[in-house]
Amino acid sequence: MQQQSEAAAAPSSAWAAGKGSALMSLRDVYKQFPSGRQTVRAVDGVSLDVLQGETLGLVGESGCGKSTLGRVVTQLQPATAGSIFFEGKDLAALHGEDLRQMRRRVQMIFQDPYGSLNPRMTVGNIIGEPLRNFGLAHGKERDRQVQEIMRVCGLNPNFNNRYPHEFSGGQRQRIGIARSLILRPNFIVADEPISALDVSIQAQIINLLEQLQDDFNLTYLFIAHDLSVVRHLSDRVAVMYLGVIVEVANSLELYDNPLHPYTTALLQSIPVPDPVIEKDRTPIILSGEIPSPINPPSACRFHTRCPIAQPICSEVRPELLDYGNGHLAACHFAGKLQGSLAEKVAEESVAEIRAAIVADEPGGVDGATPVTA
Amino acid sequence: MPAILEVKGLKTQFLVRGGVVRAVDGIDLRVNRGETVGIVGESGSGKSMTALSILRLVPEPGKIVEGSITFDGRDVLAMNRDELRKFRGNDVSMIFQDPMSSLNPVLKVGYQIEEAMKSHDRFSAEESKSRVPMLLRRVRIPDADRRAKEFPHQFSGGMRQRAMIAMGLSNEPDVLIADEPTTALDVTVQAQILQQLRDLNRELGTAIVLITHNMAVVANICTWVVVMYAGRVVEQGPTAEIFRSPQHPYTWSLLRSIPRIDEKLGGKLLTISGLPPDLTNLPPGCKFHPRCRFTVDRCFTEEPDLFNVGPQHESRCWVQMDNVPDPDSDLREAPVVPLEEDAGALVIAGEESAAAV
């Protein structure tokens, strides 16, 4: 089935809960910011489903628009165009009280555990504030709920009268997590929740997030640049480049069999903590850096850095097509630049692949042909 | 091989209102000619302060209170202003994590590199000027002649870091200290920079001291690894050896607490409980014992020395991970149970190496 045709139709209005159905659906979502007389195309036509109960990892380099997408999903910033469905309801159509009630169900965990907590509020008030906002609990009952969620998040409940500066970075991140959980949401957007933490603390937060997912039946959109962490946590992974999704697949499939050349290059760039592996590995080195989203490259956004780019790549924008089992990729030559972590792609073989592509008719890619409906 | 840079018993401290911050608390370090040494540790482990101490750049109110630093037979701590100026840049140079704040935003990049050479007497003014494009080309900055005339804000993050490396190498130092050179960069750019450092080490024979919190980066580029915790070296040895068979519980745990891109899925990460230590108030005994899963009685009272645990391999611990029966056993369940009941079964590393001597 082609993603594009699916994109046109809204998901069925009778939203059915249950594992496997889409809890959050994005259809052709755009987000643009004015920058002087120019426009920053931060999110540039994204269609994506986050399924009930899963963790969807969203990866990409800085400036690819992944954080903006997270903020659009939580409605912290409205989308410029496109629709976002949560539990089958179009968020753009929600206003006032309905929108406020939606926010109870969708919460966010932020990257910076220092900047995201009000230094003049006690931890108990920070965590309990959402309860007050929604008028859900008062006085003793609120304290009880706050202390309970603190315990669940690995904080000492008796510290609820302390201030954020009395806590370490890891503990502050726990405070942020407790605050996001107190309304018992079912969808959480976590934007780089561990990248500001010390290495020995990161594992504590990763394990906590996994534990909470089981205990509270949470669905995560996990945004990060660290592909090892994303692989560890996610059921499926979406790879973003310059405002567009270039590949989506379940974790194992994506890391073992990347179809998009950018994913392949990204995976090969990651150093592995094992000198034996590192010794015989020369990753594909992508030239240059991610271009500006103000004036992104035409057609395929990646063609300026792609080791196997062809003329067509700068002329026709590749669609996100399904190559089987929900493995989506947006590339004219999907699957051509193969290379798992263990198997390096040597520069010579990149040249061979290029030669083969030129000889071949585009589209006739063996091993990876889009599944058509 | 003779050491080009040798640090012995180095202690750097900060006198603050709360007491004494023991940032570096007795470090020994050897860097051989042409070697790549990785110093790994978390924030506050003293890795950056060790580097700043070597260059005598410790910020106020910090002071080097003990120890010696020798470069090629010369005592760095006894150098006067003029000697220091020549030592920095000509002998040892340093690049920092954030290339934007290390470059002057109102001066052209080429001029800044030229200036670095002029102020160090190795090259004449004309030579300094003419070397700039060559240096930029060496770090693979395309269109070097034009780029030299641009300002830092016209460079991307990766190119700024390359320009810093070009500047660091402009006076052909014997040692380049790189403090988290790739931390602020994306992975694809990180791969470019690491490749570059490897090539420069091979082509020019510059010894590289790479300071990082990322174990994978060390595995990628270094031949020798030094693991730091609470201002001291807790383990060191050849990279292959440290990664294949870490002997200190801290190194061992750290390697198991980070998700690997090639790991099997479904496992839980090992967590190191607690927090990095308060440097004004270090615990008695081994500084890692409050967070350690493998403690024995003497860990609480007596600090271990760096013991020999293999060829060229040293670990500062009373316990050797090789002698811990089934260390992974409680990895999946409660990770913080101290193995006190097993203590008797552990072989004490100190006694073993004492017998060997």
PDB file of N, CA, C and O in Angstrom, chain A residues 61-62 168 198-201 203-204 206-207 227-229 231-232 252 255 266 269-275 277-278 285-289 305 341, chain B residues 42-43 156-159 186-192 213 216 219-220 243 257-263 265 267-272 274-275 291:
ATOM      1  N   GLU A  61      19.656  14.361  12.509  1.00  0.00           N
ATOM      2  CA  GLU A  61      20.697  15.248  12.996  1.00  0.00           C
ATOM      3  C   GLU A  61      20.090  16.568  13.432  1.00  0.00           C
ATOM      4  O   GLU A  61      18.933  16.866  13.142  1.00  0.00           O
ATOM      5  N   SER A  62      20.894  17.391  14.102  1.00  0.00           N
ATOM      6  CA  SER A  62      20.343  18.662  14.574  1.00  0.00           C
ATOM      7  C   SER A  62      19.900  19.495  13.381  1.00  0.00           C
ATOM      8  O   SER A  62      20.552  19.517  12.349  1.00  0.00           O
ATOM      9  N   SER A 168      19.963  16.714  41.648  1.00  0.00           N
ATOM     10  CA  SER A 168      20.934  16.523  40.570  1.00  0.00           C
ATOM     11  C   SER A 168      20.204  16.471  39.230  1.00  0.00           C
ATOM     12  O   SER A 168      18.979  16.409  39.177  1.00  0.00           O
ATOM     13  N   ASP A 198      24.575  12.731  32.674  1.00  0.00           N
ATOM     14  CA  ASP A 198      25.840  12.015  32.709  1.00  0.00           C
ATOM     15  C   ASP A 198      25.650  10.576  32.244  1.00  0.00           C
ATOM     16  O   ASP A 198      24.589   9.995  32.431  1.00  0.00           O
ATOM     17  N   VAL A 199      26.716  10.016  31.681  1.00  0.00           N
ATOM     18  CA  VAL A 199      26.616   8.673  31.113  1.00  0.00           C
ATOM     19  C   VAL A 199      26.082   7.659  32.118  1.00  0.00           C
ATOM     20  O   VAL A 199      25.214   6.855  31.797  1.00  0.00           O
ATOM     21  N   SER A 200      26.588   7.721  33.352  1.00  0.00           N
ATOM     22  CA  SER A 200      26.191   6.689  34.317  1.00  0.00           C
ATOM     23  C   SER A 200      24.757   6.892  34.784  1.00  0.00           C
ATOM     24  O   SER A 200      24.168   6.016  35.401  1.00  0.00           O
ATOM     25  N   ILE A 201      24.166   8.060  34.511  1.00  0.00           N
ATOM     26  CA  ILE A 201      22.800   8.347  34.935  1.00  0.00           C
ATOM     27  C   ILE A 201      21.804   8.008  33.823  1.00  0.00           C
ATOM     28  O   ILE A 201      20.642   7.704  34.080  1.00  0.00           O
ATOM     29  N   ALA A 203      21.356   5.452  31.923  1.00  0.00           N
ATOM     30  CA  ALA A 203      20.726   4.133  31.981  1.00  0.00           C
ATOM     31  C   ALA A 203      19.581   4.121  32.986  1.00  0.00           C
ATOM     32  O   ALA A 203      18.557   3.469  32.767  1.00  0.00           O
ATOM     33  N   GLN A 204      19.742   4.866  34.102  1.00  0.00           N
ATOM     34  CA  GLN A 204      18.668   4.927  35.105  1.00  0.00           C
ATOM     35  C   GLN A 204      17.385   5.480  34.485  1.00  0.00           C
ATOM     36  O   GLN A 204      16.298   4.947  34.713  1.00  0.00           O
ATOM     37  N   ILE A 206      16.610   5.685  31.205  1.00  0.00           N
ATOM     38  CA  ILE A 206      16.116   4.787  30.152  1.00  0.00           C
ATOM     39  C   ILE A 206      15.296   3.659  30.775  1.00  0.00           C
ATOM     40  O   ILE A 206      14.174   3.356  30.344  1.00  0.00           O
ATOM     41  N   ASN A 207      15.845   3.045  31.824  1.00  0.00           N
ATOM     42  CA  ASN A 207      15.125   1.948  32.471  1.00  0.00           C
ATOM     43  C   ASN A 207      13.817   2.424  33.093  1.00  0.00           C
ATOM     44  O   ASN A 207      12.807   1.728  33.040  1.00  0.00           O
ATOM     45  N   LEU A 227      21.357   7.191  18.076  1.00  0.00           N
ATOM     46  CA  LEU A 227      20.684   6.038  17.474  1.00  0.00           C
ATOM     47  C   LEU A 227      20.794   4.769  18.307  1.00  0.00           C
ATOM     48  O   LEU A 227      19.951   3.892  18.204  1.00  0.00           O
ATOM     49  N   SER A 228      21.824   4.669  19.137  1.00  0.00           N
ATOM     50  CA  SER A 228      21.944   3.472  19.972  1.00  0.00           C
ATOM     51  C   SER A 228      20.843   3.463  21.024  1.00  0.00           C
ATOM     52  O   SER A 228      20.227   2.429  21.284  1.00  0.00           O
ATOM     53  N   VAL A 229      20.593   4.624  21.628  1.00  0.00           N
ATOM     54  CA  VAL A 229      19.544   4.721  22.638  1.00  0.00           C
ATOM     55  C   VAL A 229      18.178   4.489  22.004  1.00  0.00           C
ATOM     56  O   VAL A 229      17.338   3.769  22.539  1.00  0.00           O
ATOM     57  N   ARG A 231      17.475   2.772  19.335  1.00  0.00           N
ATOM     58  CA  ARG A 231      17.311   1.362  18.992  1.00  0.00           C
ATOM     59  C   ARG A 231      16.942   0.559  20.224  1.00  0.00           C
ATOM     60  O   ARG A 231      16.105  -0.340  20.183  1.00  0.00           O
ATOM     61  N   HIS A 232      17.577   0.908  21.353  1.00  0.00           N
ATOM     62  CA  HIS A 232      17.325   0.176  22.585  1.00  0.00           C
ATOM     63  C   HIS A 232      15.876   0.330  23.038  1.00  0.00           C
ATOM     64  O   HIS A 232      15.271  -0.609  23.524  1.00  0.00           O
ATOM     65  N   LEU A 252      14.552  -3.488  14.513  1.00  0.00           N
ATOM     66  CA  LEU A 252      15.488  -4.499  14.030  1.00  0.00           C
ATOM     67  C   LEU A 252      15.700  -4.368  12.535  1.00  0.00           C
ATOM     68  O   LEU A 252      16.829  -4.350  12.049  1.00  0.00           O
ATOM     69  N   TYR A 255      17.754  -1.240  11.467  1.00  0.00           N
ATOM     70  CA  TYR A 255      19.182  -1.259  11.754  1.00  0.00           C
ATOM     71  C   TYR A 255      19.898  -2.373  10.983  1.00  0.00           C
ATOM     72  O   TYR A 255      21.076  -2.261  10.689  1.00  0.00           O
ATOM     73  N   LEU A 266      24.148   7.093   8.261  1.00  0.00           N
ATOM     74  CA  LEU A 266      23.978   7.469   9.665  1.00  0.00           C
ATOM     75  C   LEU A 266      24.404   6.318  10.578  1.00  0.00           C
ATOM     76  O   LEU A 266      25.152   6.500  11.534  1.00  0.00           O
ATOM     77  N   SER A 269      28.066   5.791  10.744  1.00  0.00           N
ATOM     78  CA  SER A 269      28.835   6.852  11.401  1.00  0.00           C
ATOM     79  C   SER A 269      28.981   6.622  12.893  1.00  0.00           C
ATOM     80  O   SER A 269      29.817   7.227  13.534  1.00  0.00           O
ATOM     81  N   ILE A 270      28.103   5.772  13.460  1.00  0.00           N
ATOM     82  CA  ILE A 270      28.090   5.651  14.912  1.00  0.00           C
ATOM     83  C   ILE A 270      29.224   4.751  15.368  1.00  0.00           C
ATOM     84  O   ILE A 270      29.314   3.601  14.965  1.00  0.00           O
ATOM     85  N   PRO A 271      30.092   5.280  16.222  1.00  0.00           N
ATOM     86  CA  PRO A 271      31.157   4.418  16.716  1.00  0.00           C
ATOM     87  C   PRO A 271      30.602   3.381  17.694  1.00  0.00           C
ATOM     88  O   PRO A 271      29.655   3.650  18.423  1.00  0.00           O
ATOM     89  N   VAL A 272      31.168   2.202  17.674  1.00  0.00           N
ATOM     90  CA  VAL A 272      30.743   1.124  18.555  1.00  0.00           C
ATOM     91  C   VAL A 272      31.794   0.992  19.659  1.00  0.00           C
ATOM     92  O   VAL A 272      32.985   1.051  19.370  1.00  0.00           O
ATOM     93  N   PRO A 273      31.367   0.841  20.918  1.00  0.00           N
ATOM     94  CA  PRO A 273      32.376   0.712  21.980  1.00  0.00           C
ATOM     95  C   PRO A 273      33.064  -0.653  21.937  1.00  0.00           C
ATOM     96  O   PRO A 273      32.909  -1.469  22.833  1.00  0.00           O
ATOM     97  N   ASP A 274      33.768  -0.925  20.884  1.00  0.00           N
ATOM     98  CA  ASP A 274      34.476  -2.193  20.732  1.00  0.00           C
ATOM     99  C   ASP A 274      35.602  -1.987  19.727  1.00  0.00           C
ATOM    100  O   ASP A 274      35.369  -1.887  18.520  1.00  0.00           O
ATOM    101  N   PRO A 275      36.844  -1.893  20.245  1.00  0.00           N
ATOM    102  CA  PRO A 275      37.962  -1.568  19.350  1.00  0.00           C
ATOM    103  C   PRO A 275      38.175  -2.615  18.254  1.00  0.00           C
ATOM    104  O   PRO A 275      38.704  -2.289  17.191  1.00  0.00           O
ATOM    105  N   ILE A 277      35.847  -4.236  16.522  1.00  0.00           N
ATOM    106  CA  ILE A 277      34.960  -3.882  15.415  1.00  0.00           C
ATOM    107  C   ILE A 277      35.447  -2.595  14.757  1.00  0.00           C
ATOM    108  O   ILE A 277      35.525  -2.486  13.536  1.00  0.00           O
ATOM    109  N   GLU A 278      35.813  -1.616  15.586  1.00  0.00           N
ATOM    110  CA  GLU A 278      36.196  -0.320  15.054  1.00  0.00           C
ATOM    111  C   GLU A 278      37.429  -0.403  14.167  1.00  0.00           C
ATOM    112  O   GLU A 278      37.603   0.385  13.249  1.00  0.00           O
ATOM    113  N   ILE A 285      31.831   8.108   4.793  1.00  0.00           N
ATOM    114  CA  ILE A 285      31.882   9.453   5.345  1.00  0.00           C
ATOM    115  C   ILE A 285      31.048  10.347   4.439  1.00  0.00           C
ATOM    116  O   ILE A 285      31.356  10.526   3.274  1.00  0.00           O
ATOM    117  N   LEU A 286      29.967  10.871   5.008  1.00  0.00           N
ATOM    118  CA  LEU A 286      29.149  11.801   4.246  1.00  0.00           C
ATOM    119  C   LEU A 286      29.908  13.109   4.142  1.00  0.00           C
ATOM    120  O   LEU A 286      30.463  13.589   5.118  1.00  0.00           O
ATOM    121  N   SER A 287      29.912  13.697   2.979  1.00  0.00           N
ATOM    122  CA  SER A 287      30.580  14.976   2.865  1.00  0.00           C
ATOM    123  C   SER A 287      29.649  16.065   3.361  1.00  0.00           C
ATOM    124  O   SER A 287      28.429  15.945   3.288  1.00  0.00           O
ATOM    125  N   GLY A 288      30.224  17.108   3.875  1.00  0.00           N
ATOM    126  CA  GLY A 288      29.442  18.278   4.268  1.00  0.00           C
ATOM    127  C   GLY A 288      28.506  18.027   5.430  1.00  0.00           C
ATOM    128  O   GLY A 288      28.600  17.022   6.120  1.00  0.00           O
ATOM    129  N   GLU A 289      27.609  18.988   5.605  1.00  0.00           N
ATOM    130  CA  GLU A 289      26.675  18.914   6.711  1.00  0.00           C
ATOM    131  C   GLU A 289      25.275  19.178   6.211  1.00  0.00           C
ATOM    132  O   GLU A 289      25.073  19.551   5.062  1.00  0.00           O
ATOM    133  N   ARG A 305      24.238  15.358  -0.557  1.00  0.00           N
ATOM    134  CA  ARG A 305      25.242  14.640   0.228  1.00  0.00           C
ATOM    135  C   ARG A 305      25.253  13.147  -0.088  1.00  0.00           C
ATOM    136  O   ARG A 305      26.047  12.398   0.469  1.00  0.00           O
ATOM    137  N   LEU A 341      25.911  -2.771  10.217  1.00  0.00           N
ATOM    138  CA  LEU A 341      26.952  -2.226  11.086  1.00  0.00           C
ATOM    139  C   LEU A 341      28.245  -2.993  10.950  1.00  0.00           C
ATOM    140  O   LEU A 341      29.330  -2.431  10.886  1.00  0.00           O
TER     141      LEU A 341
ATOM    142  N   GLU B  42      33.167  10.781  33.491  1.00  0.00           N
ATOM    143  CA  GLU B  42      31.969  11.604  33.483  1.00  0.00           C
ATOM    144  C   GLU B  42      32.336  13.040  33.810  1.00  0.00           C
ATOM    145  O   GLU B  42      33.474  13.328  34.165  1.00  0.00           O
ATOM    146  N   SER B  43      31.344  13.930  33.748  1.00  0.00           N
ATOM    147  CA  SER B  43      31.655  15.303  34.128  1.00  0.00           C
ATOM    148  C   SER B  43      32.038  15.308  35.603  1.00  0.00           C
ATOM    149  O   SER B  43      31.443  14.603  36.418  1.00  0.00           O
ATOM    150  N   SER B 156      30.249  26.164   9.149  1.00  0.00           N
ATOM    151  CA  SER B 156      29.347  25.282   9.884  1.00  0.00           C
ATOM    152  C   SER B 156      30.087  24.733  11.109  1.00  0.00           C
ATOM    153  O   SER B 156      31.301  24.894  11.232  1.00  0.00           O
ATOM    154  N   GLY B 157      29.341  24.083  11.992  1.00  0.00           N
ATOM    155  CA  GLY B 157      29.928  23.563  13.226  1.00  0.00           C
ATOM    156  C   GLY B 157      31.126  22.657  12.967  1.00  0.00           C
ATOM    157  O   GLY B 157      32.168  22.780  13.603  1.00  0.00           O
ATOM    158  N   GLY B 158      30.969  21.749  12.025  1.00  0.00           N
ATOM    159  CA  GLY B 158      32.046  20.815  11.723  1.00  0.00           C
ATOM    160  C   GLY B 158      33.258  21.534  11.154  1.00  0.00           C
ATOM    161  O   GLY B 158      34.403  21.210  11.478  1.00  0.00           O
ATOM    162  N   MET B 159      33.008  22.539  10.308  1.00  0.00           N
ATOM    163  CA  MET B 159      34.132  23.265   9.699  1.00  0.00           C
ATOM    164  C   MET B 159      34.864  24.106  10.728  1.00  0.00           C
ATOM    165  O   MET B 159      36.077  24.255  10.661  1.00  0.00           O
ATOM    166  N   ASP B 186      27.041  16.484  15.139  1.00  0.00           N
ATOM    167  CA  ASP B 186      26.204  15.358  14.740  1.00  0.00           C
ATOM    168  C   ASP B 186      27.054  14.142  14.388  1.00  0.00           C
ATOM    169  O   ASP B 186      28.219  14.286  14.051  1.00  0.00           O
ATOM    170  N   VAL B 187      26.426  12.972  14.424  1.00  0.00           N
ATOM    171  CA  VAL B 187      27.216  11.753  14.216  1.00  0.00           C
ATOM    172  C   VAL B 187      27.919  11.692  12.869  1.00  0.00           C
ATOM    173  O   VAL B 187      29.048  11.204  12.790  1.00  0.00           O
ATOM    174  N   THR B 188      27.267  12.156  11.806  1.00  0.00           N
ATOM    175  CA  THR B 188      27.937  12.057  10.508  1.00  0.00           C
ATOM    176  C   THR B 188      29.151  12.992  10.472  1.00  0.00           C
ATOM    177  O   THR B 188      30.164  12.675   9.864  1.00  0.00           O
ATOM    178  N   VAL B 189      29.039  14.128  11.158  1.00  0.00           N
ATOM    179  CA  VAL B 189      30.167  15.061  11.222  1.00  0.00           C
ATOM    180  C   VAL B 189      31.217  14.537  12.192  1.00  0.00           C
ATOM    181  O   VAL B 189      32.425  14.646  11.956  1.00  0.00           O
ATOM    182  N   GLN B 190      30.751  13.921  13.278  1.00  0.00           N
ATOM    183  CA  GLN B 190      31.676  13.298  14.222  1.00  0.00           C
ATOM    184  C   GLN B 190      32.560  12.290  13.501  1.00  0.00           C
ATOM    185  O   GLN B 190      33.774  12.247  13.713  1.00  0.00           O
ATOM    186  N   ALA B 191      31.955  11.482  12.643  1.00  0.00           N
ATOM    187  CA  ALA B 191      32.723  10.482  11.909  1.00  0.00           C
ATOM    188  C   ALA B 191      33.790  11.155  11.047  1.00  0.00           C
ATOM    189  O   ALA B 191      34.916  10.670  10.961  1.00  0.00           O
ATOM    190  N   GLN B 192      33.448  12.288  10.434  1.00  0.00           N
ATOM    191  CA  GLN B 192      34.436  13.002   9.619  1.00  0.00           C
ATOM    192  C   GLN B 192      35.610  13.483  10.472  1.00  0.00           C
ATOM    193  O   GLN B 192      36.775  13.310  10.096  1.00  0.00           O
ATOM    194  N   HIS B 213      33.609  11.594  27.119  1.00  0.00           N
ATOM    195  CA  HIS B 213      32.794  10.757  27.986  1.00  0.00           C
ATOM    196  C   HIS B 213      32.279   9.560  27.194  1.00  0.00           C
ATOM    197  O   HIS B 213      31.617   8.699  27.734  1.00  0.00           O
ATOM    198  N   ALA B 216      32.658   4.810  22.991  1.00  0.00           N
ATOM    199  CA  ALA B 216      32.720   4.360  21.606  1.00  0.00           C
ATOM    200  C   ALA B 216      33.732   5.189  20.803  1.00  0.00           C
ATOM    201  O   ALA B 216      34.441   4.664  19.949  1.00  0.00           O
ATOM    202  N   ALA B 219      37.137   3.845  21.557  1.00  0.00           N
ATOM    203  CA  ALA B 219      37.391   2.581  20.868  1.00  0.00           C
ATOM    204  C   ALA B 219      37.738   2.830  19.410  1.00  0.00           C
ATOM    205  O   ALA B 219      38.494   2.096  18.790  1.00  0.00           O
ATOM    206  N   ASN B 220      37.197   3.899  18.881  1.00  0.00           N
ATOM    207  CA  ASN B 220      37.359   4.223  17.478  1.00  0.00           C
ATOM    208  C   ASN B 220      38.755   4.713  17.150  1.00  0.00           C
ATOM    209  O   ASN B 220      39.267   4.492  16.063  1.00  0.00           O
ATOM    210  N   PHE B 243      38.632  -2.903  26.773  1.00  0.00           N
ATOM    211  CA  PHE B 243      37.277  -3.185  26.290  1.00  0.00           C
ATOM    212  C   PHE B 243      36.966  -4.674  26.338  1.00  0.00           C
ATOM    213  O   PHE B 243      35.838  -5.074  26.565  1.00  0.00           O
ATOM    214  N   SER B 257      26.272  -0.102  30.825  1.00  0.00           N
ATOM    215  CA  SER B 257      25.144   0.804  31.056  1.00  0.00           C
ATOM    216  C   SER B 257      24.803   1.611  29.808  1.00  0.00           C
ATOM    217  O   SER B 257      23.814   2.319  29.786  1.00  0.00           O
ATOM    218  N   ILE B 258      25.635   1.522  28.771  1.00  0.00           N
ATOM    219  CA  ILE B 258      25.307   2.278  27.566  1.00  0.00           C
ATOM    220  C   ILE B 258      24.730   1.346  26.508  1.00  0.00           C
ATOM    221  O   ILE B 258      25.263   0.271  26.256  1.00  0.00           O
ATOM    222  N   PRO B 259      23.601   1.746  25.892  1.00  0.00           N
ATOM    223  CA  PRO B 259      23.056   0.917  24.825  1.00  0.00           C
ATOM    224  C   PRO B 259      24.038   0.903  23.657  1.00  0.00           C
ATOM    225  O   PRO B 259      24.606   1.945  23.314  1.00  0.00           O
ATOM    226  N   ARG B 260      24.268  -0.260  23.088  1.00  0.00           N
ATOM    227  CA  ARG B 260      25.146  -0.347  21.929  1.00  0.00           C
ATOM    228  C   ARG B 260      24.306  -0.494  20.686  1.00  0.00           C
ATOM    229  O   ARG B 260      23.289  -1.160  20.689  1.00  0.00           O
ATOM    230  N   ILE B 261      24.773   0.106  19.610  1.00  0.00           N
ATOM    231  CA  ILE B 261      24.026   0.047  18.366  1.00  0.00           C
ATOM    232  C   ILE B 261      23.939  -1.403  17.870  1.00  0.00           C
ATOM    233  O   ILE B 261      23.017  -1.768  17.156  1.00  0.00           O
ATOM    234  N   ASP B 262      24.867  -2.256  18.302  1.00  0.00           N
ATOM    235  CA  ASP B 262      24.850  -3.643  17.826  1.00  0.00           C
ATOM    236  C   ASP B 262      24.431  -4.627  18.917  1.00  0.00           C
ATOM    237  O   ASP B 262      24.717  -5.810  18.841  1.00  0.00           O
ATOM    238  N   GLU B 263      23.750  -4.123  19.970  1.00  0.00           N
ATOM    239  CA  GLU B 263      23.348  -5.035  21.051  1.00  0.00           C
ATOM    240  C   GLU B 263      22.143  -5.880  20.628  1.00  0.00           C
ATOM    241  O   GLU B 263      21.421  -5.551  19.697  1.00  0.00           O
ATOM    242  N   LEU B 265      18.412  -6.984  21.297  1.00  0.00           N
ATOM    243  CA  LEU B 265      17.334  -6.208  21.891  1.00  0.00           C
ATOM    244  C   LEU B 265      16.648  -6.982  23.005  1.00  0.00           C
ATOM    245  O   LEU B 265      16.737  -8.194  23.091  1.00  0.00           O
ATOM    246  N   GLY B 267      17.137  -6.640  26.295  1.00  0.00           N
ATOM    247  CA  GLY B 267      17.834  -6.631  27.571  1.00  0.00           C
ATOM    248  C   GLY B 267      17.621  -5.326  28.301  1.00  0.00           C
ATOM    249  O   GLY B 267      17.301  -4.315  27.698  1.00  0.00           O
ATOM    250  N   LYS B 268      17.782  -5.367  29.611  1.00  0.00           N
ATOM    251  CA  LYS B 268      17.707  -4.148  30.377  1.00  0.00           C
ATOM    252  C   LYS B 268      19.127  -3.639  30.567  1.00  0.00           C
ATOM    253  O   LYS B 268      20.074  -4.411  30.636  1.00  0.00           O
ATOM    254  N   LEU B 269      19.266  -2.321  30.660  1.00  0.00           N
ATOM    255  CA  LEU B 269      20.590  -1.756  30.864  1.00  0.00           C
ATOM    256  C   LEU B 269      20.980  -1.876  32.325  1.00  0.00           C
ATOM    257  O   LEU B 269      20.148  -1.736  33.205  1.00  0.00           O
ATOM    258  N   LEU B 270      22.251  -2.097  32.549  1.00  0.00           N
ATOM    259  CA  LEU B 270      22.741  -2.062  33.908  1.00  0.00           C
ATOM    260  C   LEU B 270      22.759  -0.612  34.377  1.00  0.00           C
ATOM    261  O   LEU B 270      23.144   0.266  33.617  1.00  0.00           O
ATOM    262  N   THR B 271      22.307  -0.359  35.585  1.00  0.00           N
ATOM    263  CA  THR B 271      22.399   1.014  36.065  1.00  0.00           C
ATOM    264  C   THR B 271      23.460   1.099  37.147  1.00  0.00           C
ATOM    265  O   THR B 271      23.621   0.181  37.946  1.00  0.00           O
ATOM    266  N   ILE B 272      24.187   2.203  37.129  1.00  0.00           N
ATOM    267  CA  ILE B 272      25.105   2.490  38.220  1.00  0.00           C
ATOM    268  C   ILE B 272      24.310   3.350  39.182  1.00  0.00           C
ATOM    269  O   ILE B 272      23.893   4.450  38.832  1.00  0.00           O
ATOM    270  N   GLY B 274      23.152   5.742  42.388  1.00  0.00           N
ATOM    271  CA  GLY B 274      23.752   6.918  43.016  1.00  0.00           C
ATOM    272  C   GLY B 274      24.269   7.925  42.021  1.00  0.00           C
ATOM    273  O   GLY B 274      23.951   7.894  40.852  1.00  0.00           O
ATOM    274  N   LEU B 275      25.076   8.850  42.543  1.00  0.00           N
ATOM    275  CA  LEU B 275      25.534   9.989  41.770  1.00  0.00           C
ATOM    276  C   LEU B 275      27.053  10.063  41.786  1.00  0.00           C
ATOM    277  O   LEU B 275      27.687   9.510  42.671  1.00  0.00           O
ATOM    278  N   ARG B 291      28.827   3.450  45.051  1.00  0.00           N
ATOM    279  CA  ARG B 291      28.041   3.105  43.862  1.00  0.00           C
ATOM    280  C   ARG B 291      28.381   1.726  43.332  1.00  0.00           C
ATOM    281  O   ARG B 291      27.891   1.309  42.295  1.00  0.00           O
TER     282      ARG B 291
END
